[in-house]
PDB file of C-alpha atoms in Angstrom:
ATOM      1  CA  MET A 165     127.988 118.375  69.991  1.00  0.00           C
ATOM      2  CA  ASN A 166     124.733 117.656  67.941  1.00  0.00           C
ATOM      3  CA  ARG A 167     124.491 121.272  66.785  1.00  0.00           C
ATOM      4  CA  ILE A 168     128.153 121.056  65.554  1.00  0.00           C
ATOM      5  CA  HIS A 169     127.060 118.030  63.507  1.00  0.00           C
ATOM      6  CA  LEU A 170     124.255 119.787  62.216  1.00  0.00           C
ATOM      7  CA  TYR A 171     126.341 122.919  61.225  1.00  0.00           C
ATOM      8  CA  GLN A 172     128.805 120.422  59.508  1.00  0.00           C
ATOM      9  CA  TYR A 173     125.991 119.090  57.408  1.00  0.00           C
ATOM     10  CA  GLU A 174     124.644 122.465  56.558  1.00  0.00           C
ATOM     11  CA  ASN A 175     128.279 123.543  55.629  1.00  0.00           C
ATOM     12  CA  GLN A 176     128.440 120.643  53.290  1.00  0.00           C
ATOM     13  CA  SER A 177     125.383 121.728  51.370  1.00  0.00           C
ATOM     14  CA  LEU A 178     126.405 125.504  51.411  1.00  0.00           C
ATOM     15  CA  GLY A 179     129.699 124.397  49.856  1.00  0.00           C
ATOM     16  CA  THR A 180     127.909 122.505  47.031  1.00  0.00           C
ATOM     17  CA  SER A 181     125.822 125.429  46.581  1.00  0.00           C
ATOM     18  CA  TYR A 182     128.843 127.720  46.262  1.00  0.00           C
ATOM     19  CA  LEU A 183     130.534 125.396  43.815  1.00  0.00           C
ATOM     20  CA  TYR A 184     127.366 125.547  41.570  1.00  0.00           C
ATOM     21  CA  PHE A 185     126.391 129.262  41.820  1.00  0.00           C
ATOM     22  CA  LEU A 186     129.731 130.931  42.895  1.00  0.00           C
ATOM     23  CA  GLU A 187     127.879 133.437  45.150  1.00  0.00           C
ATOM     24  CA  ASP A 188     129.788 134.753  48.118  1.00  0.00           C
ATOM     25  CA  SER A 189     126.733 134.487  50.390  1.00  0.00           C
ATOM     26  CA  TYR A 190     127.145 130.683  50.715  1.00  0.00           C
ATOM     27  CA  LEU A 191     130.820 131.175  51.894  1.00  0.00           C
ATOM     28  CA  ALA A 192     129.603 133.938  54.431  1.00  0.00           C
ATOM     29  CA  ASP A 193     127.068 131.488  55.883  1.00  0.00           C
ATOM     30  CA  ILE A 194     129.727 128.740  56.205  1.00  0.00           C
ATOM     31  CA  VAL A 195     131.951 131.202  58.182  1.00  0.00           C
ATOM     32  CA  LYS A 196     129.103 132.255  60.387  1.00  0.00           C
ATOM     33  CA  ASN A 197     128.353 128.394  60.988  1.00  0.00           C
ATOM     34  CA  MET A 198     132.186 127.799  61.873  1.00  0.00           C
ATOM     35  CA  GLU A 199     131.674 130.756  64.431  1.00  0.00           C
ATOM     36  CA  SER A 200     128.807 129.176  65.919  1.00  0.00           C
ATOM     37  CA  MET A 201     130.430 125.973  66.043  1.00  0.00           C
ATOM     38  CA  GLU A 202     133.485 127.350  67.810  1.00  0.00           C
ATOM     39  CA  ALA A 203     131.007 128.760  70.514  1.00  0.00           C
ATOM     40  CA  ASP A 204     129.238 125.384  70.760  1.00  0.00           C
ATOM     41  CA  ALA A 205     132.610 123.648  71.014  1.00  0.00           C
ATOM     42  CA  VAL A 206     133.503 126.100  74.036  1.00  0.00           C
ATOM     43  CA  SER A 207     130.169 125.344  75.661  1.00  0.00           C
ATOM     44  CA  ALA A 208     130.575 121.713  75.296  1.00  0.00           C
ATOM     45  CA  LYS A 209     134.163 121.920  76.777  1.00  0.00           C
ATOM     46  CA  GLN A 210     132.913 123.768  79.949  1.00  0.00           C
ATOM     47  CA  ALA A 211     129.786 121.301  80.312  1.00  0.00           C
ATOM     48  CA  ALA A 212     132.110 118.110  79.774  1.00  0.00           C
ATOM     49  CA  GLY A 213     134.830 119.144  82.150  1.00  0.00           C
ATOM     50  CA  SER A 214     138.411 117.392  81.813  1.00  0.00           C
ATOM     51  CA  ARG A 215     137.011 114.030  80.566  1.00  0.00           C
ATOM     52  CA  PHE A 216     136.673 115.210  76.916  1.00  0.00           C
ATOM     53  CA  GLU A 217     138.976 118.227  77.114  1.00  0.00           C
ATOM     54  CA  ASP A 218     141.607 116.952  74.547  1.00  0.00           C
ATOM     55  CA  GLU A 219     139.012 116.167  72.010  1.00  0.00           C
ATOM     56  CA  LEU A 220     137.148 119.435  72.286  1.00  0.00           C
ATOM     57  CA  THR A 221     140.327 121.399  72.050  1.00  0.00           C
ATOM     58  CA  GLY A 222     141.108 119.593  69.005  1.00  0.00           C
ATOM     59  CA  ILE A 223     137.770 120.449  67.445  1.00  0.00           C
ATOM     60  CA  SER A 224     138.067 124.122  68.406  1.00  0.00           C
ATOM     61  CA  GLY A 225     141.720 124.302  66.782  1.00  0.00           C
ATOM     62  CA  SER A 226     140.444 122.532  63.633  1.00  0.00           C
ATOM     63  CA  LEU A 227     137.450 124.848  63.543  1.00  0.00           C
ATOM     64  CA  GLY A 228     139.656 127.888  63.828  1.00  0.00           C
ATOM     65  CA  GLU A 229     141.969 126.734  60.965  1.00  0.00           C
ATOM     66  CA  CYS A 230     138.913 126.019  58.653  1.00  0.00           C
ATOM     67  CA  LYS A 231     137.416 129.313  59.503  1.00  0.00           C
ATOM     68  CA  GLU A 232     140.360 131.067  58.429  1.00  0.00           C
ATOM     69  CA  ASN A 233     140.677 128.957  55.333  1.00  0.00           C
ATOM     70  CA  TYR A 234     137.155 129.996  54.216  1.00  0.00           C
ATOM     71  CA  ARG A 235     137.900 133.603  54.951  1.00  0.00           C
ATOM     72  CA  SER A 236     140.924 133.374  52.678  1.00  0.00           C
ATOM     73  CA  ILE A 237     138.623 131.701  49.885  1.00  0.00           C
ATOM     74  CA  ARG A 238     136.223 134.386  50.245  1.00  0.00           C
ATOM     75  CA  GLU A 239     139.090 136.962  49.830  1.00  0.00           C
ATOM     76  CA  LEU A 240     140.454 135.192  46.681  1.00  0.00           C
ATOM     77  CA  SER A 241     136.780 134.632  45.313  1.00  0.00           C
ATOM     78  CA  SER A 242     135.991 138.473  45.816  1.00  0.00           C
ATOM     79  CA  GLU A 243     139.223 139.356  43.972  1.00  0.00           C
ATOM     80  CA  ARG A 244     138.492 137.178  41.068  1.00  0.00           C
ATOM     81  CA  ARG A 245     134.759 137.162  40.836  1.00  0.00           C
ATOM     82  CA  TYR A 246     132.838 135.381  38.171  1.00  0.00           C
ATOM     83  CA  THR A 247     130.700 138.014  36.569  1.00  0.00           C
ATOM     84  CA  PRO A 248     131.304 140.526  33.932  1.00  0.00           C
ATOM     85  CA  HIS A 249     130.727 143.546  36.382  1.00  0.00           C
ATOM     86  CA  ALA A 250     133.297 142.659  39.092  1.00  0.00           C
ATOM     87  CA  GLY A 251     136.768 141.592  40.041  1.00  0.00           C
ATOM     88  CA  ASN A 252     139.333 140.545  37.385  1.00  0.00           C
ATOM     89  CA  TYR A 253     136.945 139.231  34.900  1.00  0.00           C
ATOM     90  CA  GLY A 254     135.329 142.795  34.928  1.00  0.00           C
ATOM     91  CA  LYS A 255     138.684 144.336  34.278  1.00  0.00           C
ATOM     92  CA  LEU A 256     139.405 142.083  31.538  1.00  0.00           C
ATOM     93  CA  LEU A 257     136.027 142.989  29.701  1.00  0.00           C
ATOM     94  CA  GLU A 258     136.289 146.559  30.467  1.00  0.00           C
ATOM     95  CA  GLN A 259     139.483 146.551  28.191  1.00  0.00           C
ATOM     96  CA  ASP A 260     137.955 144.340  25.632  1.00  0.00           C
ATOM     97  CA  GLU A 261     134.792 146.049  24.794  1.00  0.00           C
ATOM     98  CA  LYS A 262     135.587 145.967  20.984  1.00  0.00           C
ATOM     99  CA  LEU A 263     136.123 142.395  21.280  1.00  0.00           C
ATOM    100  CA  ARG A 264     132.872 141.732  23.081  1.00  0.00           C
ATOM    101  CA  GLU A 265     131.168 143.803  20.359  1.00  0.00           C
ATOM    102  CA  GLY A 266     132.776 141.643  17.617  1.00  0.00           C
ATOM    103  CA  PHE A 267     131.770 138.432  19.353  1.00  0.00           C
ATOM    104  CA  ALA A 268     128.143 139.692  19.679  1.00  0.00           C
ATOM    105  CA  ALA A 269     128.086 140.410  15.923  1.00  0.00           C
ATOM    106  CA  VAL A 270     129.357 137.166  15.084  1.00  0.00           C
ATOM    107  CA  ALA A 271     126.801 135.440  17.362  1.00  0.00           C
ATOM    108  CA  ASP A 272     123.934 137.337  15.911  1.00  0.00           C
ATOM    109  CA  ASP A 273     124.908 136.927  12.295  1.00  0.00           C
ATOM    110  CA  HIS A 274     123.227 133.924  10.913  1.00  0.00           C
ATOM    111  CA  SER A 275     123.848 134.542   7.319  1.00  0.00           C
ATOM    112  CA  TRP A 276     126.782 131.926   7.233  1.00  0.00           C
ATOM    113  CA  VAL A 277     124.119 129.273   7.603  1.00  0.00           C
ATOM    114  CA  ASP A 278     122.726 130.115   4.289  1.00  0.00           C
ATOM    115  CA  GLY A 279     125.956 129.493   2.343  1.00  0.00           C
ATOM    116  CA  THR A 280     126.598 128.830  -1.298  1.00  0.00           C
ATOM    117  CA  TRP A 281     127.406 125.880  -3.006  1.00  0.00           C
ATOM    118  CA  VAL A 282     130.200 125.272  -5.534  1.00  0.00           C
ATOM    119  CA  THR A 283     129.940 123.168  -8.616  1.00  0.00           C
ATOM    120  CA  GLN A 284     131.876 120.035  -8.051  1.00  0.00           C
ATOM    121  CA  PRO A 285     134.026 118.991 -11.181  1.00  0.00           C
ATOM    122  CA  ALA A 286     134.024 115.454 -10.241  1.00  0.00           C
ATOM    123  CA  CYS A 287     130.358 115.332 -11.385  1.00  0.00           C
ATOM    124  CA  GLY A 288     130.872 116.936 -14.637  1.00  0.00           C
ATOM    125  CA  GLY A 289     129.235 120.160 -13.432  1.00  0.00           C
ATOM    126  CA  ARG A 290     126.001 118.634 -12.844  1.00  0.00           C
ATOM    127  CA  SER A 291     124.854 120.308  -9.739  1.00  0.00           C
ATOM    128  CA  ARG A 292     122.131 122.601  -9.125  1.00  0.00           C
ATOM    129  CA  ARG A 293     120.875 125.137  -6.423  1.00  0.00           C
ATOM    130  CA  ASP A 294     117.521 124.913  -4.971  1.00  0.00           C
ATOM    131  CA  LYS A 295     115.832 127.602  -2.954  1.00  0.00           C
ATOM    132  CA  ARG A 296     113.157 126.474  -0.552  1.00  0.00           C
ATOM    133  CA  GLY A 297     111.673 128.478   2.411  1.00  0.00           C
ATOM    134  CA  GLY A 298     114.182 131.375   1.830  1.00  0.00           C
ATOM    135  CA  SER A 299     117.226 129.164   2.221  1.00  0.00           C
ATOM    136  CA  ASN A 300     119.639 127.955  -0.427  1.00  0.00           C
ATOM    137  CA  PHE A 301     120.356 124.322  -0.947  1.00  0.00           C
ATOM    138  CA  GLY A 302     122.904 122.802  -3.120  1.00  0.00           C
ATOM    139  CA  ILE A 303     122.138 119.303  -4.855  1.00  0.00           C
ATOM    140  CA  VAL A 304     125.272 117.628  -6.018  1.00  0.00           C
ATOM    141  CA  CYS A 305     124.974 114.667  -8.322  1.00  0.00           C
ATOM    142  CA  ALA A 306     126.572 111.554  -7.368  1.00  0.00           C
ATOM    143  CA  ASP A 307     129.564 110.382  -9.530  1.00  0.00           C
ATOM    144  CA  THR A 308     128.611 107.063 -11.067  1.00  0.00           C
ATOM    145  CA  ALA A 309     130.371 104.698 -13.584  1.00  0.00           C
ATOM    146  CA  GLU A 310     127.676 105.216 -16.151  1.00  0.00           C
ATOM    147  CA  SER A 311     128.154 108.940 -16.424  1.00  0.00           C
TER     148      SER A 311
END
């Protein structure tokens, strides 16, 4: 029974790691642990005799259901994937290569940072451009009552 508890704690940790990294290996380890837990539950049932039979039968049933659930999660996860090279995301990006190239071009284009300034009529056209360190800066006057 202690090993079953240890596997439970390990599976909680593996589940958290899977949610963070989205790698199938964590789910595979959880399923392996579930199989070991089932074997341990059978051994415990044989050792305990009829005294704890109902509880251990319930544990075995729950483990079987959980193991099947994790197998389903693995199948769905492998179908979807979360990388550009596999699963549905890979298919989507495969079709949108031109879009990806367009996004890369926009991401690499920093010319928009060095924009131009337009003269503001509210200041009577009193603005100027200043170039420092290779970048253009617009200096616009403040509209005051004295102007």
